[in-house]
Coordinates of C-alpha atoms and ligand atoms in Angstrom, one line a residue:
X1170 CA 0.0 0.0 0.0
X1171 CA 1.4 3.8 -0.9
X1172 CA 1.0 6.3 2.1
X1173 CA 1.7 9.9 2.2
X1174 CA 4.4 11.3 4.4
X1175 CA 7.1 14.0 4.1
X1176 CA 10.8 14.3 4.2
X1177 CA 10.4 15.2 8.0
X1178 CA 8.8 11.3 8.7
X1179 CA 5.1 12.7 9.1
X1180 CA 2.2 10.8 8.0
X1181 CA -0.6 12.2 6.2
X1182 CA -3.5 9.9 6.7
X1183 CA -5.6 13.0 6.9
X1184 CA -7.4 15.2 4.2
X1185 CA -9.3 18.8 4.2
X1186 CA -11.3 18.5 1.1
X1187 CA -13.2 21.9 0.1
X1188 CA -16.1 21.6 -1.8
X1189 CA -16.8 25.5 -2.0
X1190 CA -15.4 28.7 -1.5
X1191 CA -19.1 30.1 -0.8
X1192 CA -20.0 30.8 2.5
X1193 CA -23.7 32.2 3.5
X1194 CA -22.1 33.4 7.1
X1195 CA -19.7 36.8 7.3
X1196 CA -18.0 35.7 10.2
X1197 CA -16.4 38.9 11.5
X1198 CA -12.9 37.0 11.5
X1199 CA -13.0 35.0 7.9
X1200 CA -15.5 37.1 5.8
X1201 CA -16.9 40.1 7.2
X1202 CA -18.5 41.6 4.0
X1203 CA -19.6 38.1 3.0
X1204 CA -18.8 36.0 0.2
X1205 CA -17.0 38.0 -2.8
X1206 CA -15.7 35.8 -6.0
X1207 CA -12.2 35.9 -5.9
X1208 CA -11.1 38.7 -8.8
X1209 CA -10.1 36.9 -12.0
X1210 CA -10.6 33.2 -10.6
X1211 CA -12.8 32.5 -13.3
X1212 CA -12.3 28.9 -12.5
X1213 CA -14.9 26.8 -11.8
X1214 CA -15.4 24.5 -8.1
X1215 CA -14.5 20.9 -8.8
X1216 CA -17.5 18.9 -10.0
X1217 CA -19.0 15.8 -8.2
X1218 CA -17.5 13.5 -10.9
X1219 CA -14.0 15.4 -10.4
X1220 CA -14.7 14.8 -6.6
X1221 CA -15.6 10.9 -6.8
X1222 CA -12.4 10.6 -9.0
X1223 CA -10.4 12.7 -6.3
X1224 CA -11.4 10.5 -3.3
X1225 CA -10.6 7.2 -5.0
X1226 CA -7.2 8.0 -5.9
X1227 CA -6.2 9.8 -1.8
X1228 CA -7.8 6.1 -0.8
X1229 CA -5.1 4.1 -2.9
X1230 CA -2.6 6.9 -0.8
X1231 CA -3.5 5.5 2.7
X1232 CA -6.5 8.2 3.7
X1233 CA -8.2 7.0 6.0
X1234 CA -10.0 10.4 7.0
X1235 CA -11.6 13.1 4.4
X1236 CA -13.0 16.2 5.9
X1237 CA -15.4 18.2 3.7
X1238 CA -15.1 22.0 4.5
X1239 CA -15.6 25.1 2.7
X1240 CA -16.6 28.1 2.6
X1241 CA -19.8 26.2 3.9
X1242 CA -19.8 22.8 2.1
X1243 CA -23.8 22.3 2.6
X1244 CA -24.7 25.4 0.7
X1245 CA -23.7 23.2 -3.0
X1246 CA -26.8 21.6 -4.2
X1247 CA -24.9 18.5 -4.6
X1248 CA -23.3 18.1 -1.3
X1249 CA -25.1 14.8 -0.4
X1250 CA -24.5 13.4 -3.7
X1251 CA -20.7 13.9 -2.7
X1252 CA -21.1 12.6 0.7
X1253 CA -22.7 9.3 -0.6
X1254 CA -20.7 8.7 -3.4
X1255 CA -17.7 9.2 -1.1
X1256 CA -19.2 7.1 1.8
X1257 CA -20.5 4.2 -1.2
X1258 CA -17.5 4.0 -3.7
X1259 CA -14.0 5.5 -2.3
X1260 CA -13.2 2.8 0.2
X1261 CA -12.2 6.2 2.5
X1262 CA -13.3 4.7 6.3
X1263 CA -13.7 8.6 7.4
X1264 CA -15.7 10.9 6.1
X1265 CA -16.6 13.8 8.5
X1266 CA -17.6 17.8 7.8
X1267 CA -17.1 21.3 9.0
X1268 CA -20.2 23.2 9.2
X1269 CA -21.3 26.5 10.3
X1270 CA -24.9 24.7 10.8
X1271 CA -26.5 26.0 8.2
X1272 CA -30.3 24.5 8.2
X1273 CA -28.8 21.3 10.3
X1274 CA -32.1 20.9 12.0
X1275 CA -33.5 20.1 8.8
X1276 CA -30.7 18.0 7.6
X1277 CA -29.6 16.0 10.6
X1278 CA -31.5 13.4 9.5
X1279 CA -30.2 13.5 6.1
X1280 CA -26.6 13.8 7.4
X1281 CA -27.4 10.3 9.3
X1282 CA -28.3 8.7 6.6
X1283 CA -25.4 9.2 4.2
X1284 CA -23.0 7.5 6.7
X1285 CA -21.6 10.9 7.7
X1286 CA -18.9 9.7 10.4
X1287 CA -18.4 12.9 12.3
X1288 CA -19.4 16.6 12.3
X1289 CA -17.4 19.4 13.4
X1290 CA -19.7 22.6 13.8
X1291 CA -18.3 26.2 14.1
X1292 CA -20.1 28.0 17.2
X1293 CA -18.4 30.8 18.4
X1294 CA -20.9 32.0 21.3
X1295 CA -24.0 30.3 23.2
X1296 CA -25.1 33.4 23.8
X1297 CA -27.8 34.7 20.8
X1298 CA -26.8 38.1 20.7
X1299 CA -23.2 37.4 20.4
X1300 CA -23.5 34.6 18.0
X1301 CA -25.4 36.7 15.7
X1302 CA -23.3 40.0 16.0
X1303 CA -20.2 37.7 14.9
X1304 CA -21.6 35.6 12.6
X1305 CA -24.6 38.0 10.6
X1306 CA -27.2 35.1 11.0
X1307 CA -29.7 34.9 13.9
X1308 CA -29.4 31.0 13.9
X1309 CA -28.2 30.0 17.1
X1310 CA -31.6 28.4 17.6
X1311 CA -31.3 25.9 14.6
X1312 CA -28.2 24.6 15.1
X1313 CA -28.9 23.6 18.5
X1314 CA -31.6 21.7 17.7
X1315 CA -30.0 20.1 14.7
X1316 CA -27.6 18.5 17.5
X1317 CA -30.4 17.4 19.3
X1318 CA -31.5 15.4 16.6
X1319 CA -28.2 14.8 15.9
X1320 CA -27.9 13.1 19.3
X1321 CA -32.1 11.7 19.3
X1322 CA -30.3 9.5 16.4
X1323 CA -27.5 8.0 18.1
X1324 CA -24.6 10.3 16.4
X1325 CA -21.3 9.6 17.9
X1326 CA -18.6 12.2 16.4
X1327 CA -20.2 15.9 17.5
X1328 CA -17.4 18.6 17.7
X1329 CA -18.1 21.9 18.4
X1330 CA -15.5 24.6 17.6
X1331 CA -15.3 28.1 18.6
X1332 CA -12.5 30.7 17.7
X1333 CA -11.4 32.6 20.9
X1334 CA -11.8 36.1 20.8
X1335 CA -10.2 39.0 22.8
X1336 CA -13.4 40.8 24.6
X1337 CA -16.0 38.6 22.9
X1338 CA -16.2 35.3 24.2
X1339 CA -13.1 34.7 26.2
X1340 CA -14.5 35.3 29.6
X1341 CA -15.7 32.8 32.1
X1342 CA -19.2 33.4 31.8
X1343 CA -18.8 31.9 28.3
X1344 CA -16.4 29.0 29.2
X1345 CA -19.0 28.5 31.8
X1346 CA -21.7 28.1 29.2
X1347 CA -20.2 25.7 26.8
X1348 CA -19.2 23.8 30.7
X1349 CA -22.7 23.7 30.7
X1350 CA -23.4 22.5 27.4
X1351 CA -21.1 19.6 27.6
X1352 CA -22.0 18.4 30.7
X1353 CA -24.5 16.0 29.7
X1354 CA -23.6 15.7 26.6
X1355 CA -21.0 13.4 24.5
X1356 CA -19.5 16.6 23.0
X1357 CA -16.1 18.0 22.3
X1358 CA -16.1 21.6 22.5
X1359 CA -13.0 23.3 21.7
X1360 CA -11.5 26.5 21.2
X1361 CA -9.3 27.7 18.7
X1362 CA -6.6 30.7 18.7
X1363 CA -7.4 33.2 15.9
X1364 CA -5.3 32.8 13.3
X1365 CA -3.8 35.9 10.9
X1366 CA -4.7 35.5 7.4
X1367 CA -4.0 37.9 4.5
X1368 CA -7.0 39.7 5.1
X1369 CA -7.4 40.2 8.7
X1370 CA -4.3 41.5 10.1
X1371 CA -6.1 44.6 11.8
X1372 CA -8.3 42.4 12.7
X1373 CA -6.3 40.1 14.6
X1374 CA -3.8 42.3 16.3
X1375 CA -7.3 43.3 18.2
X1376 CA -8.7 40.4 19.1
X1377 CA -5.7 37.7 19.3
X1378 CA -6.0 36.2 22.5
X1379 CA -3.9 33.3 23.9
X1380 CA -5.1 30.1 24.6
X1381 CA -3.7 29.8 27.9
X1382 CA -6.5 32.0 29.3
X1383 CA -8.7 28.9 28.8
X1384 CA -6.2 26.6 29.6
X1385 CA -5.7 28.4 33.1
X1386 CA -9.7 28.1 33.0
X1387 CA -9.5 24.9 32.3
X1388 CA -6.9 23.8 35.1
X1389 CA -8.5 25.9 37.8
X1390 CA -11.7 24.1 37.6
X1391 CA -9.9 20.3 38.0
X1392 CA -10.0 19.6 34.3
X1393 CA -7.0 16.9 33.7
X1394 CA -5.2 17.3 30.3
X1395 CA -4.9 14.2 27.9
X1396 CA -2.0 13.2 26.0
X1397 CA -2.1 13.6 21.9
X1398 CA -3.8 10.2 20.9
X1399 CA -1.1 9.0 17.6
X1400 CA -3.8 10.1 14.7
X1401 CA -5.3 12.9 16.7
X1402 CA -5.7 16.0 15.8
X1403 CA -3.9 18.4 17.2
X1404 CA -6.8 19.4 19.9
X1405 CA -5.0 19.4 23.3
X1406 CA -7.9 17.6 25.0
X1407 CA -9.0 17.7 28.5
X1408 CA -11.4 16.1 31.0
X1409 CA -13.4 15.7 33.7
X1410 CA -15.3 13.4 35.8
X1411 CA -18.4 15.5 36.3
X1412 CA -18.9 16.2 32.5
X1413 CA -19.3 13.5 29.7
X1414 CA -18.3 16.1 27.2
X1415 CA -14.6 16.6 26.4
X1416 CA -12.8 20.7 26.3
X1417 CA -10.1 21.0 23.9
X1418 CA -8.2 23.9 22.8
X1419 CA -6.6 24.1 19.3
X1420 CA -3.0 26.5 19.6
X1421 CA -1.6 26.8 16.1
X1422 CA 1.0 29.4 17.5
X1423 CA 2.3 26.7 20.0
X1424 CA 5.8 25.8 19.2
X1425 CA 5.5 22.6 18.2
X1426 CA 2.3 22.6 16.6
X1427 CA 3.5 21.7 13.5
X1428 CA 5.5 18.5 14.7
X1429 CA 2.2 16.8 14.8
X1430 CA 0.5 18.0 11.1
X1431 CA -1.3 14.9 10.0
X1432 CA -2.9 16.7 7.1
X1433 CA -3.0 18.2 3.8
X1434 CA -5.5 20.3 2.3
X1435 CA -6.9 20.0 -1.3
X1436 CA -9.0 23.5 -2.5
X1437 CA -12.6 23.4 -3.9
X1438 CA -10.8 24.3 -7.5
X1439 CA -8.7 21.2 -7.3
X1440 CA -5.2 22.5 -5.9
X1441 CA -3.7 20.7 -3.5
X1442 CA -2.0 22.6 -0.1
X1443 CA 1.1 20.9 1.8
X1444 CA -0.1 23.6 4.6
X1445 CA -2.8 25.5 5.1
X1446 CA -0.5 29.1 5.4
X1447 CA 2.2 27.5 2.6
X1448 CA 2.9 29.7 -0.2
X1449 CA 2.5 27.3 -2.9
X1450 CA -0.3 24.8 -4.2
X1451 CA -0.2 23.2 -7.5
X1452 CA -3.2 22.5 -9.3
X1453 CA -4.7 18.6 -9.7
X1454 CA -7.1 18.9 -11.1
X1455 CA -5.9 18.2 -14.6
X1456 CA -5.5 14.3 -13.4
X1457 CA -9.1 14.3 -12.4
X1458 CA -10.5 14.1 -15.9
X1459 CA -10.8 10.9 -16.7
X1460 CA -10.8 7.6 -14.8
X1461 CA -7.5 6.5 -16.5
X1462 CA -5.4 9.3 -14.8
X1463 CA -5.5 8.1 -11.2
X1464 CA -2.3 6.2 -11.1
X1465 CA -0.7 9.9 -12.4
X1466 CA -2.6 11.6 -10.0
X1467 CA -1.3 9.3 -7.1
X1468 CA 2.1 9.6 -8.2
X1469 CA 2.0 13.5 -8.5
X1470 CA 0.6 13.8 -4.6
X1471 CA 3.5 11.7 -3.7
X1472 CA 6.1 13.7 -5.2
X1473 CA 4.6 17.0 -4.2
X1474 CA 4.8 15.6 -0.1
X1475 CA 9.0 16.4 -0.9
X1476 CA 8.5 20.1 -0.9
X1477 CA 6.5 20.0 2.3
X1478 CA 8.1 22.1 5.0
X1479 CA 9.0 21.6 8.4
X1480 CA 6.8 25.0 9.9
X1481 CA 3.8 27.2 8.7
X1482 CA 6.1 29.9 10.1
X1483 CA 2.8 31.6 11.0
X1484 CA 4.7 33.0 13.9
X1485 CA 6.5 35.3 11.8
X1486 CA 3.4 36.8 10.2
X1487 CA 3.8 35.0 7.3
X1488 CA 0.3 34.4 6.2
X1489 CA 1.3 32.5 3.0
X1490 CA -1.2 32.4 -0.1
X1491 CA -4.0 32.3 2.6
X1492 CA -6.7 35.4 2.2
X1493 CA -9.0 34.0 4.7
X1494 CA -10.1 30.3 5.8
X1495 CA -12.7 30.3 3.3
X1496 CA -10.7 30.6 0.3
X1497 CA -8.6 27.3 1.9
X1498 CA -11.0 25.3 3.1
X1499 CA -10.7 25.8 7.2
Ligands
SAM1598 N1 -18.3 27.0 7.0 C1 -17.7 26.0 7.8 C2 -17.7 26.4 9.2 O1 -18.1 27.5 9.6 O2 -17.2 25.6 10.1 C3 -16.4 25.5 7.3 C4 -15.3 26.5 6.9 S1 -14.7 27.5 8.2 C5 -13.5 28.4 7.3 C6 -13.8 26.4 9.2 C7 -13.4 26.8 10.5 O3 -12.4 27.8 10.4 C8 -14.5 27.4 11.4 O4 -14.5 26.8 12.6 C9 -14.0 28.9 11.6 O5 -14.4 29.4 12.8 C10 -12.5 28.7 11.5 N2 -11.8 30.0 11.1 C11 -12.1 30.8 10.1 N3 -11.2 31.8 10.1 C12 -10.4 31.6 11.2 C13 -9.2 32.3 11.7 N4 -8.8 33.4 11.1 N5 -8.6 31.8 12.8 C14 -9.1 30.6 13.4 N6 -10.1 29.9 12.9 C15 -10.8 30.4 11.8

């Protein structure tokens, strides 16, 4: 069997696959005036076909995991004809989805069905108010009762992610909320450091905030840290025996957060991303064309692994080729 890993002896069982660089939400960190094309990317998002092609030829590389992420992946008309074909023909054992929630009380259900494995959904605040201000939707409401159903039906893999922000939602009474949240529930809910982008460097010098604020939370109130399981992600995880739901806390500006990169990322126009903040990413998608191209296609990922490098360097302020998550696939 061929598997994926890099000239520093990483393994990369793990793939972010956008679908779409639309996104109905203008988070106040990723897209604040909303969606805009990208100027003179007149090229199209990868097709279903392209997509089906795609996943077959990452299963022959060892994947055992495909996220599908976006821009918001259930706002193409044909995302459950991707999930299906994925979860029916790829021989991929994983595959699992970022969402902002969009409409996921109507499509829990749905989302069961197709075999999804594992949801990951973006929830900044469980407060209304806050949600909406940062997110432009009032639809705090809906999502939580898409998990409900999400959890009537018996669904194992529910993440809940939230990006920590300076003055917005890194106080106790918030940590105290999603505490609450959890308790009862088989949850993971973690929190991620905001990351600079190309776009949002204003942005960011404002409301940056260390992790360690939750993470001194987190230790004050008895919650005992786990060690990185070997194909984890790179969630420092923690927990405790009053709650059946898990904290986590995502630091990409940790100094070793790289060490433990598991993944690649693959755009929704078919160019594939050693690092989410690289500055390079060739296109694929040529190789997705026709059936007969796979064994190319395999042996152009392989080669490409070579110029991975050791750091995203993000530390430096070196954003690479990345405008906002969106545009990446987050
Ligand atoms: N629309 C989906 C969603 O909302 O989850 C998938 C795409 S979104 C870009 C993926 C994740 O990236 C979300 O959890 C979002 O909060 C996070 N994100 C976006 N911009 C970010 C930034 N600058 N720093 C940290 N996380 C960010």
């Amino acid at each position: 069997m061929k598997t994926l890993s890099d000239t520093f002896g990483r393994k990369f069982p793990y793939i972010r696959l956008s679908i779409t660089d639309v996104c109905n939400y203008s988070c106040t960190y990723c897209l604040p005036q909303g969606y805009k094309k990208t100027p003179g990317d007149t090229r199209s998002f990868m097709s279903a076909q392209e997509i089906s092609r795609l996943a077959k030829a990452l299963s022959e590389l060892g994947v055992c995991k495909i996220r599908l992420t976006g821009g918001e992946p259930t706002v193409r008309k044909d995302f459950f004809d991707i999930l299906k074909d994925m979860k029916q023909n790829s021989n991929i054992p994983k595959v699992t989805m970022t969402t902002n929630g969009y409409r996921l009380d109507k499509i829990a259900e749905q989302l069961c069905e197709a075999g999804l494995d594992g949801i990951n959904i973006s929830i900044d605040s469980l407060n209304r108010e806050t949600f909406k201000k940062l997110t432009g939707h009032d639809r705090l409401d809906e999502i939580l009762e898409g998990i409900k159903t999400l959890q009537k039906l018996n669904f194992k893999n529910i993440k809940i992610n939230a990006v920590l922000l300076k003055g917005i939602n890194d106080n106790q009474e918030e940590f105290k909320k999603f505490g609450n949240f959890i308790k009862d529930k088989n949850i993971d809910f973690r929190f991620i450091e905001l990351m600079q982008t190309g776009d949002n460097l204003e942005y960011f010098k404002k409301n940056h905030v260390s992790s360690k604020i939750f993470k001194d939370f987190l230790e004050k109130n008895n919650w005992i840290p786990q060690t990185y399981g070997k194909d984890a992600g790179p969630s420092l995880n923690f927990i405790h025996q009053e709650f059946k739901g898990k904290f986590g806390l995502i630091a990409p500006y940790s100094k070793d957060f790289c060490q433990t990169c598991n993944r690649l990322r693959i755009t929704s126009r078919g160019d594939l991303r050693l690092c989410l903040f690289g500055n390079t990413g060739i296109s694929i998608r040529h190789l997705l064309q026709d059936d007969t191209q796979k064994d190319e296609l395999v042996d152009l990922i392989i080669k490409q692994l070579h110029l991975k490098k050791e750091s995203h360097y993000l530390e430096l302020g070196d954003t690479g080729i990345t405008p906002n998550l969106s545009s990446t696939g987050g």
